[in-house]
PDB file of C-alpha atoms in Angstrom:
ATOM      1  CA  MET A 710      95.879   3.934   6.790  1.00  0.00           C
ATOM      2  CA  ILE A 711      95.068   2.434  10.183  1.00  0.00           C
ATOM      3  CA  ALA A 712      96.588  -0.672  11.745  1.00  0.00           C
ATOM      4  CA  VAL A 713      94.948  -2.619  13.960  1.00  0.00           C
ATOM      5  CA  TRP A 714      97.675  -4.155  16.271  1.00  0.00           C
ATOM      6  CA  GLY A 715      98.254  -6.392  19.264  1.00  0.00           C
ATOM      7  CA  SER A 716      98.565  -9.072  22.052  1.00  0.00           C
ATOM      8  CA  PRO A 717      97.870 -12.567  20.673  1.00  0.00           C
ATOM      9  CA  SER A 718      93.795 -13.293  20.977  1.00  0.00           C
ATOM     10  CA  SER A 719      93.414  -9.648  21.892  1.00  0.00           C
ATOM     11  CA  GLY A 720      90.929  -9.705  18.727  1.00  0.00           C
ATOM     12  CA  LYS A 721      92.557  -7.863  16.224  1.00  0.00           C
ATOM     13  CA  THR A 722      90.845  -9.159  13.067  1.00  0.00           C
ATOM     14  CA  THR A 723      87.251  -9.140  14.950  1.00  0.00           C
ATOM     15  CA  THR A 724      87.953  -5.312  15.664  1.00  0.00           C
ATOM     16  CA  ALA A 725      89.419  -4.497  11.880  1.00  0.00           C
ATOM     17  CA  ILE A 726      86.134  -5.948  10.682  1.00  0.00           C
ATOM     18  CA  LYS A 727      83.969  -4.430  12.885  1.00  0.00           C
ATOM     19  CA  LEU A 728      85.484  -0.952  12.901  1.00  0.00           C
ATOM     20  CA  ALA A 729      85.471  -1.071   8.560  1.00  0.00           C
ATOM     21  CA  LEU A 730      82.002  -1.780   8.851  1.00  0.00           C
ATOM     22  CA  GLU A 731      81.510   1.040  11.022  1.00  0.00           C
ATOM     23  CA  ILE A 732      83.539   3.413   8.764  1.00  0.00           C
ATOM     24  CA  SER A 733      81.633   2.112   5.097  1.00  0.00           C
ATOM     25  CA  LYS A 734      78.421   3.296   6.869  1.00  0.00           C
ATOM     26  CA  ALA A 735      79.514   6.858   5.848  1.00  0.00           C
ATOM     27  CA  LYS A 736      79.855   5.619   2.270  1.00  0.00           C
ATOM     28  CA  LYS A 737      83.606   5.691   2.611  1.00  0.00           C
ATOM     29  CA  ASN A 738      85.638   2.515   1.143  1.00  0.00           C
ATOM     30  CA  VAL A 739      87.711   0.575   2.739  1.00  0.00           C
ATOM     31  CA  ILE A 740      90.396  -2.394   2.109  1.00  0.00           C
ATOM     32  CA  VAL A 741      91.439  -4.390   4.909  1.00  0.00           C
ATOM     33  CA  VAL A 742      94.505  -6.273   4.739  1.00  0.00           C
ATOM     34  CA  PHE A 743      95.032  -9.553   6.842  1.00  0.00           C
ATOM     35  CA  ASP A 744      98.814  -9.318   7.352  1.00  0.00           C
ATOM     36  CA  ASP A 745      98.532 -13.289   8.622  1.00  0.00           C
ATOM     37  CA  ILE A 746     100.943 -15.958   6.667  1.00  0.00           C
ATOM     38  CA  PHE A 747     100.626 -18.410   9.707  1.00  0.00           C
ATOM     39  CA  CYS A 748      97.070 -18.954   9.833  1.00  0.00           C
ATOM     40  CA  PRO A 749      95.085 -16.943   7.373  1.00  0.00           C
ATOM     41  CA  SER A 750      92.055 -15.151   8.199  1.00  0.00           C
ATOM     42  CA  ILE A 751      90.376 -15.126   4.511  1.00  0.00           C
ATOM     43  CA  PRO A 752      89.311 -19.263   4.853  1.00  0.00           C
ATOM     44  CA  VAL A 753      88.020 -18.245   8.683  1.00  0.00           C
ATOM     45  CA  LEU A 754      85.847 -15.049   7.391  1.00  0.00           C
ATOM     46  CA  LEU A 755      85.217 -16.603   4.139  1.00  0.00           C
ATOM     47  CA  PRO A 756      84.698 -20.304   4.521  1.00  0.00           C
ATOM     48  CA  LEU A 757      83.164 -21.164   1.379  1.00  0.00           C
ATOM     49  CA  PHE A 758      86.086 -18.732  -0.701  1.00  0.00           C
ATOM     50  CA  ASP A 759      87.792 -20.721  -3.633  1.00  0.00           C
ATOM     51  CA  GLY A 760      91.091 -21.129  -2.435  1.00  0.00           C
ATOM     52  CA  LYS A 761      93.718 -19.450  -3.967  1.00  0.00           C
ATOM     53  CA  ALA A 762      91.688 -17.527  -6.793  1.00  0.00           C
ATOM     54  CA  LYS A 763      92.686 -14.217  -4.940  1.00  0.00           C
ATOM     55  CA  SER A 764      95.634 -13.505  -2.643  1.00  0.00           C
ATOM     56  CA  ILE A 765      97.958 -10.923  -1.289  1.00  0.00           C
ATOM     57  CA  GLY A 766     100.852 -13.090  -2.286  1.00  0.00           C
ATOM     58  CA  LYS A 767     100.067 -12.556  -5.834  1.00  0.00           C
ATOM     59  CA  VAL A 768     100.168  -9.212  -5.459  1.00  0.00           C
ATOM     60  CA  LEU A 769     103.519  -9.095  -3.538  1.00  0.00           C
ATOM     61  CA  THR A 770     105.122 -11.466  -5.560  1.00  0.00           C
ATOM     62  CA  SER A 771     103.514 -10.198  -8.824  1.00  0.00           C
ATOM     63  CA  PRO A 772     106.440  -8.867 -11.539  1.00  0.00           C
ATOM     64  CA  SER A 773     104.654  -5.886 -12.246  1.00  0.00           C
ATOM     65  CA  MET A 774     102.386  -5.044  -8.707  1.00  0.00           C
ATOM     66  CA  ASP A 775     100.342  -1.946 -10.080  1.00  0.00           C
ATOM     67  CA  GLN A 776      96.891  -0.910  -8.903  1.00  0.00           C
ATOM     68  CA  LYS A 777      95.743  -3.309 -11.261  1.00  0.00           C
ATOM     69  CA  SER A 778      97.088  -6.149  -9.372  1.00  0.00           C
ATOM     70  CA  ILE A 779      95.567  -5.465  -6.273  1.00  0.00           C
ATOM     71  CA  LEU A 780      92.189  -4.901  -7.598  1.00  0.00           C
ATOM     72  CA  GLU A 781      92.209  -7.942  -9.326  1.00  0.00           C
ATOM     73  CA  ASN A 782      93.081  -9.776  -5.998  1.00  0.00           C
ATOM     74  CA  LEU A 783      90.599  -8.059  -4.229  1.00  0.00           C
ATOM     75  CA  ILE A 784      87.685 -10.034  -2.327  1.00  0.00           C
ATOM     76  CA  SER A 785      84.112  -8.211  -1.979  1.00  0.00           C
ATOM     77  CA  PRO A 786      82.935 -10.143   1.294  1.00  0.00           C
ATOM     78  CA  ILE A 787      79.340  -8.449   1.260  1.00  0.00           C
ATOM     79  CA  GLU A 788      77.193  -8.770  -1.419  1.00  0.00           C
ATOM     80  CA  ASP A 789      74.770  -5.898  -0.441  1.00  0.00           C
ATOM     81  CA  ASN A 790      77.964  -3.343   1.003  1.00  0.00           C
ATOM     82  CA  SER A 791      80.410  -2.669  -2.017  1.00  0.00           C
ATOM     83  CA  ASN A 792      82.164  -0.157   0.001  1.00  0.00           C
ATOM     84  CA  ILE A 793      84.500  -3.093   2.021  1.00  0.00           C
ATOM     85  CA  ALA A 794      86.969  -5.238   0.317  1.00  0.00           C
ATOM     86  CA  PHE A 795      89.491  -7.496   1.638  1.00  0.00           C
ATOM     87  CA  LEU A 796      92.788  -8.690   1.063  1.00  0.00           C
ATOM     88  CA  GLY A 797      94.757 -11.754   2.683  1.00  0.00           C
ATOM     89  CA  TYR A 798      96.206 -14.689   2.263  1.00  0.00           C
ATOM     90  CA  THR A 799      93.749 -17.835   1.669  1.00  0.00           C
ATOM     91  CA  LYS A 800      93.320 -21.016   2.336  1.00  0.00           C
ATOM     92  CA  GLY A 801      96.433 -23.583   2.588  1.00  0.00           C
ATOM     93  CA  GLU A 802      99.154 -20.819   1.831  1.00  0.00           C
ATOM     94  CA  ASN A 803     101.993 -20.515   4.000  1.00  0.00           C
ATOM     95  CA  PRO A 804     105.325 -18.598   4.662  1.00  0.00           C
ATOM     96  CA  LEU A 805     106.835 -20.959   1.827  1.00  0.00           C
ATOM     97  CA  THR A 806     103.916 -20.450  -0.662  1.00  0.00           C
ATOM     98  CA  TYR A 807     105.514 -17.134  -2.689  1.00  0.00           C
ATOM     99  CA  ALA A 808     108.631 -16.029  -2.821  1.00  0.00           C
ATOM    100  CA  GLU A 809     110.371 -13.398  -0.545  1.00  0.00           C
ATOM    101  CA  TYR A 810     109.617  -9.990  -1.183  1.00  0.00           C
ATOM    102  CA  THR A 811     111.876  -6.812  -0.065  1.00  0.00           C
ATOM    103  CA  GLN A 812     110.680  -4.216   2.055  1.00  0.00           C
ATOM    104  CA  GLU A 813     111.197  -1.417  -0.905  1.00  0.00           C
ATOM    105  CA  ARG A 814     108.532  -3.368  -2.353  1.00  0.00           C
ATOM    106  CA  ALA A 815     106.444  -4.096   0.753  1.00  0.00           C
ATOM    107  CA  THR A 816     106.348   0.002   0.838  1.00  0.00           C
ATOM    108  CA  ASP A 817     105.168   0.346  -2.559  1.00  0.00           C
ATOM    109  CA  PHE A 818     102.164  -1.768  -1.922  1.00  0.00           C
ATOM    110  CA  LEU A 819     101.022   0.250   0.738  1.00  0.00           C
ATOM    111  CA  ILE A 820     101.424   3.565  -1.015  1.00  0.00           C
ATOM    112  CA  LEU A 821      99.537   1.889  -3.839  1.00  0.00           C
ATOM    113  CA  LEU A 822      96.775   0.724  -1.377  1.00  0.00           C
ATOM    114  CA  LYS A 823      96.393   4.214   0.379  1.00  0.00           C
ATOM    115  CA  HIS A 824      95.728   5.470  -3.560  1.00  0.00           C
ATOM    116  CA  LEU A 825      93.066   3.160  -4.339  1.00  0.00           C
ATOM    117  CA  THR A 826      91.001   4.003  -1.548  1.00  0.00           C
ATOM    118  CA  ASP A 827      89.533   5.929   1.486  1.00  0.00           C
ATOM    119  CA  TYR A 828      90.734   3.877   4.202  1.00  0.00           C
ATOM    120  CA  VAL A 829      93.020   1.404   4.591  1.00  0.00           C
ATOM    121  CA  ILE A 830      92.664  -1.093   7.395  1.00  0.00           C
ATOM    122  CA  ILE A 831      95.690  -3.698   8.277  1.00  0.00           C
ATOM    123  CA  ASP A 832      95.045  -6.593  10.180  1.00  0.00           C
ATOM    124  CA  CYS A 833      98.765  -6.881  11.943  1.00  0.00           C
ATOM    125  CA  SER A 834     100.371 -10.249  12.621  1.00  0.00           C
ATOM    126  CA  SER A 835     101.254 -10.603  16.846  1.00  0.00           C
ATOM    127  CA  VAL A 836     104.536 -11.805  15.124  1.00  0.00           C
ATOM    128  CA  ILE A 837     106.037  -8.732  13.639  1.00  0.00           C
ATOM    129  CA  THR A 838     109.709 -10.000  13.790  1.00  0.00           C
ATOM    130  CA  GLU A 839     108.115 -12.109  10.373  1.00  0.00           C
ATOM    131  CA  SER A 840     106.118  -9.843   8.761  1.00  0.00           C
ATOM    132  CA  ILE A 841     107.665  -7.070   6.923  1.00  0.00           C
ATOM    133  CA  ILE A 842     103.631  -5.523   6.091  1.00  0.00           C
ATOM    134  CA  THR A 843     102.997  -5.323   9.923  1.00  0.00           C
ATOM    135  CA  LEU A 844     106.631  -3.224  10.908  1.00  0.00           C
ATOM    136  CA  LEU A 845     106.207  -0.879   7.860  1.00  0.00           C
ATOM    137  CA  SER A 846     102.331  -0.476   8.807  1.00  0.00           C
ATOM    138  CA  LEU A 847     102.804   0.202  11.982  1.00  0.00           C
ATOM    139  CA  GLY A 848     106.147   2.820  11.101  1.00  0.00           C
ATOM    140  CA  MET A 849     103.383   4.288   7.757  1.00  0.00           C
ATOM    141  CA  ALA A 850     100.029   4.436   9.036  1.00  0.00           C
ATOM    142  CA  ASP A 851      97.980   7.559   9.967  1.00  0.00           C
ATOM    143  CA  LYS A 852      96.904   5.605  13.268  1.00  0.00           C
ATOM    144  CA  VAL A 853      97.647   2.579  15.309  1.00  0.00           C
ATOM    145  CA  ILE A 854      94.970   0.812  17.227  1.00  0.00           C
ATOM    146  CA  ARG A 855      97.223  -1.005  19.772  1.00  0.00           C
ATOM    147  CA  LEU A 856      95.192  -3.489  21.790  1.00  0.00           C
ATOM    148  CA  THR A 857      95.695  -5.420  24.381  1.00  0.00           C
ATOM    149  CA  THR A 858      93.697  -8.202  26.688  1.00  0.00           C
ATOM    150  CA  ALA A 859      93.075  -7.497  30.415  1.00  0.00           C
ATOM    151  CA  ASP A 860      95.521  -9.601  31.514  1.00  0.00           C
ATOM    152  CA  PHE A 861      99.122  -9.448  32.207  1.00  0.00           C
ATOM    153  CA  LYS A 862      99.999 -12.208  29.345  1.00  0.00           C
ATOM    154  CA  GLY A 863      99.030  -8.732  27.442  1.00  0.00           C
ATOM    155  CA  VAL A 864     101.057  -7.011  29.325  1.00  0.00           C
ATOM    156  CA  SER A 865     103.919  -9.354  29.137  1.00  0.00           C
ATOM    157  CA  TYR A 866     103.825  -8.865  24.869  1.00  0.00           C
ATOM    158  CA  PHE A 867     103.912  -5.522  25.193  1.00  0.00           C
ATOM    159  CA  ASN A 868     107.243  -5.138  27.675  1.00  0.00           C
ATOM    160  CA  SER A 869     108.683  -7.589  25.028  1.00  0.00           C
ATOM    161  CA  MET A 870     107.672  -6.404  21.265  1.00  0.00           C
ATOM    162  CA  LEU A 871     107.493  -2.483  21.769  1.00  0.00           C
ATOM    163  CA  PRO A 872     111.647  -2.657  22.632  1.00  0.00           C
ATOM    164  CA  LEU A 873     111.676  -3.294  18.870  1.00  0.00           C
ATOM    165  CA  LEU A 874     110.053  -0.236  17.722  1.00  0.00           C
ATOM    166  CA  MET A 875     112.140   2.355  19.259  1.00  0.00           C
ATOM    167  CA  ASP A 876     112.662   4.389  16.159  1.00  0.00           C
ATOM    168  CA  GLN A 877     110.797   7.551  16.535  1.00  0.00           C
ATOM    169  CA  LYS A 878     109.089   6.713  12.639  1.00  0.00           C
ATOM    170  CA  PHE A 879     106.957   4.455  14.905  1.00  0.00           C
ATOM    171  CA  LYS A 880     105.549   7.067  17.310  1.00  0.00           C
ATOM    172  CA  THR A 881     104.282   4.630  19.895  1.00  0.00           C
ATOM    173  CA  ASP A 882     103.293   7.435  22.075  1.00  0.00           C
ATOM    174  CA  GLU A 883     100.915   8.276  19.961  1.00  0.00           C
ATOM    175  CA  HIS A 884      99.017   4.656  19.804  1.00  0.00           C
ATOM    176  CA  ILE A 885      95.482   4.087  20.505  1.00  0.00           C
ATOM    177  CA  LYS A 886      95.750   2.143  23.284  1.00  0.00           C
ATOM    178  CA  VAL A 887      92.812  -0.118  23.745  1.00  0.00           C
ATOM    179  CA  ILE A 888      91.640  -2.941  26.387  1.00  0.00           C
ATOM    180  CA  SER A 889      89.863  -5.269  24.108  1.00  0.00           C
ATOM    181  CA  ASN A 890      87.577  -8.361  25.133  1.00  0.00           C
ATOM    182  CA  VAL A 891      87.332  -7.171  28.805  1.00  0.00           C
ATOM    183  CA  LYS A 892      85.341 -10.053  30.956  1.00  0.00           C
ATOM    184  CA  ASP A 893      83.455  -9.383  34.120  1.00  0.00           C
ATOM    185  CA  TYR A 894      86.080 -10.566  36.210  1.00  0.00           C
ATOM    186  CA  GLN A 895      89.544  -8.894  35.000  1.00  0.00           C
ATOM    187  CA  ALA A 896      91.223  -5.781  36.077  1.00  0.00           C
ATOM    188  CA  GLU A 897      91.002  -3.768  33.212  1.00  0.00           C
ATOM    189  CA  GLU A 898      91.329  -0.058  34.575  1.00  0.00           C
ATOM    190  CA  GLU A 899      94.856  -1.712  36.522  1.00  0.00           C
ATOM    191  CA  VAL A 900      95.770  -2.804  32.755  1.00  0.00           C
ATOM    192  CA  ASN A 901      94.810   0.376  31.181  1.00  0.00           C
ATOM    193  CA  SER A 902      97.034   2.079  34.061  1.00  0.00           C
ATOM    194  CA  LEU A 903     100.012  -0.077  33.580  1.00  0.00           C
ATOM    195  CA  ILE A 904      99.787   0.469  29.784  1.00  0.00           C
ATOM    196  CA  LYS A 905      99.024   4.245  30.855  1.00  0.00           C
ATOM    197  CA  GLY A 906      95.813   3.935  27.981  1.00  0.00           C
ATOM    198  CA  ARG A 907      93.336   6.232  27.111  1.00  0.00           C
ATOM    199  CA  GLY A 908      90.478   4.601  29.257  1.00  0.00           C
ATOM    200  CA  ILE A 909      89.168   2.724  26.006  1.00  0.00           C
ATOM    201  CA  TYR A 910      87.314  -0.501  26.757  1.00  0.00           C
ATOM    202  CA  ILE A 911      85.513  -3.020  24.426  1.00  0.00           C
ATOM    203  CA  PRO A 912      83.779  -5.558  26.199  1.00  0.00           C
ATOM    204  CA  TYR A 913      83.737  -9.105  25.413  1.00  0.00           C
ATOM    205  CA  SER A 914      80.152 -10.203  23.468  1.00  0.00           C
ATOM    206  CA  ASN A 915      78.910 -13.606  23.403  1.00  0.00           C
ATOM    207  CA  GLU A 916      77.037 -12.560  20.379  1.00  0.00           C
ATOM    208  CA  VAL A 917      80.512 -11.316  19.032  1.00  0.00           C
ATOM    209  CA  GLU A 918      82.370 -14.104  19.857  1.00  0.00           C
ATOM    210  CA  LYS A 919      79.553 -16.594  18.025  1.00  0.00           C
ATOM    211  CA  GLN A 920      79.639 -14.325  14.898  1.00  0.00           C
ATOM    212  CA  TYR A 921      82.817 -14.906  14.670  1.00  0.00           C
ATOM    213  CA  ILE A 922      83.132 -18.796  15.108  1.00  0.00           C
ATOM    214  CA  GLU A 923      79.807 -19.106  12.625  1.00  0.00           C
ATOM    215  CA  SER A 924      81.572 -16.171   9.926  1.00  0.00           C
ATOM    216  CA  ASN A 925      79.124 -14.062  10.354  1.00  0.00           C
ATOM    217  CA  LEU A 926      80.593 -11.118  11.437  1.00  0.00           C
ATOM    218  CA  PHE A 927      79.267  -9.049   8.546  1.00  0.00           C
ATOM    219  CA  GLU A 928      76.137  -9.000  10.922  1.00  0.00           C
ATOM    220  CA  ASP A 929      74.386  -6.535  12.686  1.00  0.00           C
ATOM    221  CA  LEU A 930      74.522  -6.710  16.290  1.00  0.00           C
ATOM    222  CA  ARG A 931      71.524  -7.160  18.480  1.00  0.00           C
ATOM    223  CA  THR A 932      71.986  -8.237  21.857  1.00  0.00           C
ATOM    224  CA  LYS A 933      72.872  -5.724  24.905  1.00  0.00           C
ATOM    225  CA  SER A 934      76.230  -7.507  24.958  1.00  0.00           C
ATOM    226  CA  GLY A 935      77.037  -6.261  21.347  1.00  0.00           C
ATOM    227  CA  ARG A 936      75.400  -3.413  21.310  1.00  0.00           C
ATOM    228  CA  ALA A 937      77.502  -2.461  23.988  1.00  0.00           C
ATOM    229  CA  TYR A 938      80.690  -4.022  22.215  1.00  0.00           C
ATOM    230  CA  GLU A 939      79.012  -1.526  18.501  1.00  0.00           C
ATOM    231  CA  LYS A 940      79.339   1.438  21.281  1.00  0.00           C
ATOM    232  CA  VAL A 941      83.159   0.978  21.527  1.00  0.00           C
ATOM    233  CA  ILE A 942      83.998   0.423  18.214  1.00  0.00           C
ATOM    234  CA  GLN A 943      81.958   3.677  17.153  1.00  0.00           C
ATOM    235  CA  LYS A 944      84.288   5.541  19.602  1.00  0.00           C
ATOM    236  CA  ILE A 945      87.432   3.791  18.272  1.00  0.00           C
ATOM    237  CA  GLN A 946      86.029   5.588  14.629  1.00  0.00           C
ATOM    238  CA  GLU A 947      85.329   9.045  16.116  1.00  0.00           C
ATOM    239  CA  VAL A 948      89.231   8.993  17.185  1.00  0.00           C
ATOM    240  CA  ILE A 949      90.530   7.857  14.175  1.00  0.00           C
ATOM    241  CA  SER A 950      88.199  10.393  12.311  1.00  0.00           C
TER     242      SER A 950
END
């Protein structure tokens, strides 16, 4: 189980998808869970997907949550890649769409997921105080990829959020700290020093941003900036393997 967590605009969703694509190249099965009820990711990634036909909300509030209910709500986003599936909130859903669920149910959900696939990638919410799934994932994940933007806003976010994760179960010292969406004029090395990172920098790429805007993140990267981006994703994949 891989939790992708980070400051706002650090590229969590894009990183989760590109990492899933990289893992799937080895014919490993990956379920990507999008845990954002405030701005659901599925309508952004799959704008033609049919509304609320499938949703993580249906799984978490199902009277009999089991592997079958999870499988029924998985979305296959890529026709020629059966190794990747998505699970998240869909068009028009918000915090009041479904009844509240307990921490025990969320724990059972994550355990069921781990038994269903080779890899589970949780695209965590930045608003960790409002998401049971994100908080549990940060404690239960085998690896946590912590993304921060290369600016003081990203540093400020973690100065505020990390004190909420003081319990030993979160193992924050073991997080894979990554500086993300780095632009040429930014001081990524200084930020890396401040957060005591590993010197892993995901460069900004016009091609990747264009793919996100056009809902084409499943496409190959072909430009110089895209290939530079992909190399860092491959490096992260090696670190978590």
